[in-house]
């Protein structure tokens, strides 16, 4: 896959003798899968090849923001030095409604239908301002910005978050007033 090729290329720039072998192919594939194929995340993971074997990198990606939170390059733009900085940068570009809905969508461990999002993200009295946003409009904006994915199916569109984005949004939900209410609405739905 392109993600595996990217990992190998970046690893070889740091360790010229690195190659994809029978012994490390599964681990490299796990790294790329756990990082949702996100190119910057894969490059940040490959930067650990001089210090860690691919299997060790894969094992440490359960806390991806910690492992990929150590800047390895001083010349890259700040938003490209860590995974958290890249996601923070994208999050900061969102409107307040998009930020809030993204955090609330993190309650879905898998995909969801529009009706479920509308039930869970119904902000009601919690919303700062006179009128809560239309969830479809906000969700469409998140899809346009590649923070949520839409997949067509026989029963209509289903949506999901990449696991990297979901993990980040879970952290944001914890700091959001009304975060517990979103969890309750999800449970009730």
PDB file of C-alpha atoms in Angstrom:
ATOM      1  CA  UNK A   1       0.000   0.000   0.000  1.00  0.00           C
ATOM      2  CA  UNK A   2       1.012   3.626  -0.368  1.00  0.00           C
ATOM      3  CA  UNK A   3       1.082   4.006   3.415  1.00  0.00           C
ATOM      4  CA  UNK A   4       3.549   1.113   3.816  1.00  0.00           C
ATOM      5  CA  UNK A   5       5.690   2.502   0.979  1.00  0.00           C
ATOM      6  CA  UNK A   6       5.758   5.897   2.692  1.00  0.00           C
ATOM      7  CA  UNK A   7       6.812   4.338   6.003  1.00  0.00           C
ATOM      8  CA  UNK A   8       9.619   2.361   4.336  1.00  0.00           C
ATOM      9  CA  UNK A   9      10.848   5.381   2.348  1.00  0.00           C
ATOM     10  CA  UNK A  10      10.943   7.597   5.444  1.00  0.00           C
ATOM     11  CA  UNK A  11      12.583   4.901   7.542  1.00  0.00           C
ATOM     12  CA  UNK A  12      15.257   4.426   4.859  1.00  0.00           C
ATOM     13  CA  UNK A  13      16.116   8.125   4.943  1.00  0.00           C
ATOM     14  CA  UNK A  14      17.106   7.611   8.586  1.00  0.00           C
ATOM     15  CA  UNK A  15      18.412   4.029   8.486  1.00  0.00           C
ATOM     16  CA  UNK A  16      19.723   3.303   5.005  1.00  0.00           C
ATOM     17  CA  UNK A  17      19.705  -0.460   5.600  1.00  0.00           C
ATOM     18  CA  UNK A  18      16.030  -0.571   6.629  1.00  0.00           C
ATOM     19  CA  UNK A  19      13.861  -2.742   4.400  1.00  0.00           C
ATOM     20  CA  UNK A  20      10.491  -4.426   4.513  1.00  0.00           C
ATOM     21  CA  UNK A  21      11.001  -8.065   5.434  1.00  0.00           C
ATOM     22  CA  UNK A  22       8.928 -11.076   6.445  1.00  0.00           C
ATOM     23  CA  UNK A  23       9.878 -10.293  10.034  1.00  0.00           C
ATOM     24  CA  UNK A  24       8.676  -6.678  10.089  1.00  0.00           C
ATOM     25  CA  UNK A  25       5.962  -6.527   7.393  1.00  0.00           C
ATOM     26  CA  UNK A  26       3.109  -7.267   9.807  1.00  0.00           C
ATOM     27  CA  UNK A  27       4.328  -4.613  12.262  1.00  0.00           C
ATOM     28  CA  UNK A  28       4.734  -1.991   9.511  1.00  0.00           C
ATOM     29  CA  UNK A  29       1.227  -2.800   8.268  1.00  0.00           C
ATOM     30  CA  UNK A  30      -0.104  -2.490  11.857  1.00  0.00           C
ATOM     31  CA  UNK A  31       1.575   0.909  12.205  1.00  0.00           C
ATOM     32  CA  UNK A  32      -0.048   2.195   9.014  1.00  0.00           C
ATOM     33  CA  UNK A  33      -3.453   0.768   9.976  1.00  0.00           C
ATOM     34  CA  UNK A  34      -3.343   2.155  13.531  1.00  0.00           C
ATOM     35  CA  UNK A  35      -2.443   5.560  12.106  1.00  0.00           C
ATOM     36  CA  UNK A  36      -5.368   5.448   9.659  1.00  0.00           C
ATOM     37  CA  UNK A  37      -2.949   5.879   6.736  1.00  0.00           C
ATOM     38  CA  UNK A  38      -2.408   9.528   7.712  1.00  0.00           C
ATOM     39  CA  UNK A  39       0.822  10.536   5.927  1.00  0.00           C
ATOM     40  CA  UNK A  40       2.141  12.911   8.615  1.00  0.00           C
ATOM     41  CA  UNK A  41       1.472  10.344  11.349  1.00  0.00           C
ATOM     42  CA  UNK A  42       3.272   7.661   9.334  1.00  0.00           C
ATOM     43  CA  UNK A  43       6.264   9.959   8.813  1.00  0.00           C
ATOM     44  CA  UNK A  44       6.390  10.734  12.537  1.00  0.00           C
ATOM     45  CA  UNK A  45       6.250   7.009  13.347  1.00  0.00           C
ATOM     46  CA  UNK A  46       9.017   6.214  10.833  1.00  0.00           C
ATOM     47  CA  UNK A  47      11.211   8.771  12.606  1.00  0.00           C
ATOM     48  CA  UNK A  48      11.425   6.275  15.484  1.00  0.00           C
ATOM     49  CA  UNK A  49      13.076   3.562  13.349  1.00  0.00           C
ATOM     50  CA  UNK A  50      16.610   4.481  14.474  1.00  0.00           C
ATOM     51  CA  UNK A  51      15.595   3.841  18.089  1.00  0.00           C
ATOM     52  CA  UNK A  52      12.774   1.277  17.900  1.00  0.00           C
ATOM     53  CA  UNK A  53      11.927  -1.777  15.822  1.00  0.00           C
ATOM     54  CA  UNK A  54       8.644  -1.570  13.885  1.00  0.00           C
ATOM     55  CA  UNK A  55       6.996  -3.993  16.330  1.00  0.00           C
ATOM     56  CA  UNK A  56       7.923  -1.734  19.237  1.00  0.00           C
ATOM     57  CA  UNK A  57       6.543   1.289  17.406  1.00  0.00           C
ATOM     58  CA  UNK A  58       3.279  -0.543  16.679  1.00  0.00           C
ATOM     59  CA  UNK A  59       2.957  -1.603  20.334  1.00  0.00           C
ATOM     60  CA  UNK A  60       3.351   1.993  21.521  1.00  0.00           C
ATOM     61  CA  UNK A  61       0.703   3.419  19.188  1.00  0.00           C
ATOM     62  CA  UNK A  62      -2.093   2.666  21.631  1.00  0.00           C
ATOM     63  CA  UNK A  63      -1.125   6.114  22.923  1.00  0.00           C
ATOM     64  CA  UNK A  64      -0.353   7.610  19.519  1.00  0.00           C
ATOM     65  CA  UNK A  65      -0.341  11.212  20.706  1.00  0.00           C
ATOM     66  CA  UNK A  66       2.346  10.444  23.286  1.00  0.00           C
ATOM     67  CA  UNK A  67       4.687   8.560  20.947  1.00  0.00           C
ATOM     68  CA  UNK A  68       4.149  10.940  18.052  1.00  0.00           C
ATOM     69  CA  UNK A  69       4.221  13.950  20.349  1.00  0.00           C
ATOM     70  CA  UNK A  70       7.972  14.272  20.475  1.00  0.00           C
ATOM     71  CA  UNK A  71       9.295  16.635  17.859  1.00  0.00           C
ATOM     72  CA  UNK A  72      12.003  14.981  15.773  1.00  0.00           C
ATOM     73  CA  UNK A  73      12.513  17.891  13.378  1.00  0.00           C
ATOM     74  CA  UNK A  74      13.314  21.457  14.238  1.00  0.00           C
ATOM     75  CA  UNK A  75      13.014  22.652  10.629  1.00  0.00           C
ATOM     76  CA  UNK A  76       9.442  21.529   9.911  1.00  0.00           C
ATOM     77  CA  UNK A  77       6.566  23.943  10.575  1.00  0.00           C
ATOM     78  CA  UNK A  78       5.315  23.620  14.159  1.00  0.00           C
ATOM     79  CA  UNK A  79       2.066  22.004  13.000  1.00  0.00           C
ATOM     80  CA  UNK A  80       4.078  19.219  11.327  1.00  0.00           C
ATOM     81  CA  UNK A  81       6.366  18.419  14.246  1.00  0.00           C
ATOM     82  CA  UNK A  82       3.920  16.329  16.288  1.00  0.00           C
ATOM     83  CA  UNK A  83       0.659  14.542  15.617  1.00  0.00           C
ATOM     84  CA  UNK A  84      -1.095  16.578  18.308  1.00  0.00           C
ATOM     85  CA  UNK A  85       0.121  19.858  16.783  1.00  0.00           C
ATOM     86  CA  UNK A  86      -1.255  18.823  13.388  1.00  0.00           C
ATOM     87  CA  UNK A  87      -4.643  17.855  14.780  1.00  0.00           C
ATOM     88  CA  UNK A  88      -4.725  20.944  17.045  1.00  0.00           C
ATOM     89  CA  UNK A  89      -4.072  23.103  13.988  1.00  0.00           C
ATOM     90  CA  UNK A  90      -6.945  21.478  12.071  1.00  0.00           C
ATOM     91  CA  UNK A  91      -9.254  21.679  15.095  1.00  0.00           C
ATOM     92  CA  UNK A  92      -8.492  25.364  15.610  1.00  0.00           C
ATOM     93  CA  UNK A  93      -9.614  26.056  12.022  1.00  0.00           C
ATOM     94  CA  UNK A  94     -13.103  24.696  12.821  1.00  0.00           C
ATOM     95  CA  UNK A  95     -16.037  26.870  13.783  1.00  0.00           C
ATOM     96  CA  UNK A  96     -17.239  26.559  17.399  1.00  0.00           C
ATOM     97  CA  UNK A  97     -20.197  24.469  16.166  1.00  0.00           C
ATOM     98  CA  UNK A  98     -17.879  22.105  14.284  1.00  0.00           C
ATOM     99  CA  UNK A  99     -15.591  21.784  17.304  1.00  0.00           C
ATOM    100  CA  UNK A 100     -18.509  20.969  19.597  1.00  0.00           C
ATOM    101  CA  UNK A 101     -20.161  18.474  17.245  1.00  0.00           C
ATOM    102  CA  UNK A 102     -16.827  16.771  16.489  1.00  0.00           C
ATOM    103  CA  UNK A 103     -16.280  16.262  20.219  1.00  0.00           C
ATOM    104  CA  UNK A 104     -19.793  14.905  20.658  1.00  0.00           C
ATOM    105  CA  UNK A 105     -19.394  12.503  17.713  1.00  0.00           C
ATOM    106  CA  UNK A 106     -16.518  10.842  19.546  1.00  0.00           C
ATOM    107  CA  UNK A 107     -19.094   8.879  21.579  1.00  0.00           C
ATOM    108  CA  UNK A 108     -19.587   6.632  18.536  1.00  0.00           C
ATOM    109  CA  UNK A 109     -17.021   3.823  18.619  1.00  0.00           C
ATOM    110  CA  UNK A 110     -17.928   2.811  15.074  1.00  0.00           C
ATOM    111  CA  UNK A 111     -19.993   4.418  12.404  1.00  0.00           C
ATOM    112  CA  UNK A 112     -23.315   6.158  12.795  1.00  0.00           C
ATOM    113  CA  UNK A 113     -26.286   7.266  10.733  1.00  0.00           C
ATOM    114  CA  UNK A 114     -27.343  10.888  10.410  1.00  0.00           C
ATOM    115  CA  UNK A 115     -30.341  10.291  12.685  1.00  0.00           C
ATOM    116  CA  UNK A 116     -28.050   9.051  15.450  1.00  0.00           C
ATOM    117  CA  UNK A 117     -25.822  12.119  15.104  1.00  0.00           C
ATOM    118  CA  UNK A 118     -28.865  14.371  15.241  1.00  0.00           C
ATOM    119  CA  UNK A 119     -30.033  12.638  18.432  1.00  0.00           C
ATOM    120  CA  UNK A 120     -26.648  12.737  20.140  1.00  0.00           C
ATOM    121  CA  UNK A 121     -25.559  16.195  18.991  1.00  0.00           C
ATOM    122  CA  UNK A 122     -28.848  17.886  19.775  1.00  0.00           C
ATOM    123  CA  UNK A 123     -27.352  20.645  21.864  1.00  0.00           C
ATOM    124  CA  UNK A 124     -30.603  22.282  22.960  1.00  0.00           C
ATOM    125  CA  UNK A 125     -30.135  24.590  25.954  1.00  0.00           C
ATOM    126  CA  UNK A 126     -26.433  23.727  26.177  1.00  0.00           C
ATOM    127  CA  UNK A 127     -25.622  25.531  22.944  1.00  0.00           C
ATOM    128  CA  UNK A 128     -24.000  28.929  23.477  1.00  0.00           C
ATOM    129  CA  UNK A 129     -26.234  31.219  21.457  1.00  0.00           C
ATOM    130  CA  UNK A 130     -29.839  31.498  20.428  1.00  0.00           C
ATOM    131  CA  UNK A 131     -30.184  28.685  17.897  1.00  0.00           C
ATOM    132  CA  UNK A 132     -28.392  25.326  17.933  1.00  0.00           C
ATOM    133  CA  UNK A 133     -26.640  24.504  14.652  1.00  0.00           C
ATOM    134  CA  UNK A 134     -28.150  22.106  12.140  1.00  0.00           C
ATOM    135  CA  UNK A 135     -26.259  18.846  12.671  1.00  0.00           C
ATOM    136  CA  UNK A 136     -26.426  17.917   8.984  1.00  0.00           C
ATOM    137  CA  UNK A 137     -24.779  21.208   8.000  1.00  0.00           C
ATOM    138  CA  UNK A 138     -22.071  20.819  10.622  1.00  0.00           C
ATOM    139  CA  UNK A 139     -21.470  17.152   9.781  1.00  0.00           C
ATOM    140  CA  UNK A 140     -21.230  18.042   6.101  1.00  0.00           C
ATOM    141  CA  UNK A 141     -18.575  20.631   6.985  1.00  0.00           C
ATOM    142  CA  UNK A 142     -16.615  18.033   8.942  1.00  0.00           C
ATOM    143  CA  UNK A 143     -16.775  15.671   5.953  1.00  0.00           C
ATOM    144  CA  UNK A 144     -15.617  18.470   3.633  1.00  0.00           C
ATOM    145  CA  UNK A 145     -12.630  19.027   5.944  1.00  0.00           C
ATOM    146  CA  UNK A 146     -11.862  15.261   6.052  1.00  0.00           C
ATOM    147  CA  UNK A 147     -12.381  15.077   9.818  1.00  0.00           C
ATOM    148  CA  UNK A 148     -15.390  12.799   9.364  1.00  0.00           C
ATOM    149  CA  UNK A 149     -15.851  10.246   6.603  1.00  0.00           C
ATOM    150  CA  UNK A 150     -19.108   9.525   4.772  1.00  0.00           C
ATOM    151  CA  UNK A 151     -19.707   6.104   3.265  1.00  0.00           C
ATOM    152  CA  UNK A 152     -22.732   5.315   1.108  1.00  0.00           C
ATOM    153  CA  UNK A 153     -24.571   2.117   1.798  1.00  0.00           C
ATOM    154  CA  UNK A 154     -27.823   0.382   0.921  1.00  0.00           C
ATOM    155  CA  UNK A 155     -29.569   2.075   3.861  1.00  0.00           C
ATOM    156  CA  UNK A 156     -28.114   5.527   3.164  1.00  0.00           C
ATOM    157  CA  UNK A 157     -25.002   7.345   4.261  1.00  0.00           C
ATOM    158  CA  UNK A 158     -23.077   6.277   7.328  1.00  0.00           C
ATOM    159  CA  UNK A 159     -20.377   8.339   8.929  1.00  0.00           C
ATOM    160  CA  UNK A 160     -17.301   7.627  10.991  1.00  0.00           C
ATOM    161  CA  UNK A 161     -14.226   9.278  12.448  1.00  0.00           C
ATOM    162  CA  UNK A 162     -10.708   8.047  11.833  1.00  0.00           C
ATOM    163  CA  UNK A 163      -9.521   6.535  15.098  1.00  0.00           C
ATOM    164  CA  UNK A 164      -6.825   9.198  15.422  1.00  0.00           C
ATOM    165  CA  UNK A 165      -9.427  11.955  15.157  1.00  0.00           C
ATOM    166  CA  UNK A 166     -11.816  10.104  17.470  1.00  0.00           C
ATOM    167  CA  UNK A 167      -9.138   9.756  20.142  1.00  0.00           C
ATOM    168  CA  UNK A 168      -8.446  13.483  19.924  1.00  0.00           C
ATOM    169  CA  UNK A 169     -12.170  14.319  19.997  1.00  0.00           C
ATOM    170  CA  UNK A 170     -12.665  12.142  23.091  1.00  0.00           C
ATOM    171  CA  UNK A 171     -10.132  14.344  24.888  1.00  0.00           C
ATOM    172  CA  UNK A 172     -12.017  17.445  23.725  1.00  0.00           C
ATOM    173  CA  UNK A 173     -15.342  15.973  24.877  1.00  0.00           C
ATOM    174  CA  UNK A 174     -13.914  15.487  28.371  1.00  0.00           C
ATOM    175  CA  UNK A 175     -13.274  19.231  28.606  1.00  0.00           C
ATOM    176  CA  UNK A 176     -16.602  20.254  27.050  1.00  0.00           C
ATOM    177  CA  UNK A 177     -19.502  21.484  29.135  1.00  0.00           C
ATOM    178  CA  UNK A 178     -22.319  19.113  28.319  1.00  0.00           C
ATOM    179  CA  UNK A 179     -19.929  16.300  27.416  1.00  0.00           C
ATOM    180  CA  UNK A 180     -21.581  13.924  29.854  1.00  0.00           C
ATOM    181  CA  UNK A 181     -24.987  14.846  28.407  1.00  0.00           C
ATOM    182  CA  UNK A 182     -23.741  13.750  24.954  1.00  0.00           C
ATOM    183  CA  UNK A 183     -22.734  10.399  26.423  1.00  0.00           C
ATOM    184  CA  UNK A 184     -26.185  10.071  28.018  1.00  0.00           C
ATOM    185  CA  UNK A 185     -27.921  10.925  24.740  1.00  0.00           C
ATOM    186  CA  UNK A 186     -25.772   8.307  22.996  1.00  0.00           C
ATOM    187  CA  UNK A 187     -26.654   5.721  25.630  1.00  0.00           C
ATOM    188  CA  UNK A 188     -30.361   6.559  25.306  1.00  0.00           C
ATOM    189  CA  UNK A 189     -30.229   6.457  21.494  1.00  0.00           C
TER     190      UNK A 189
END
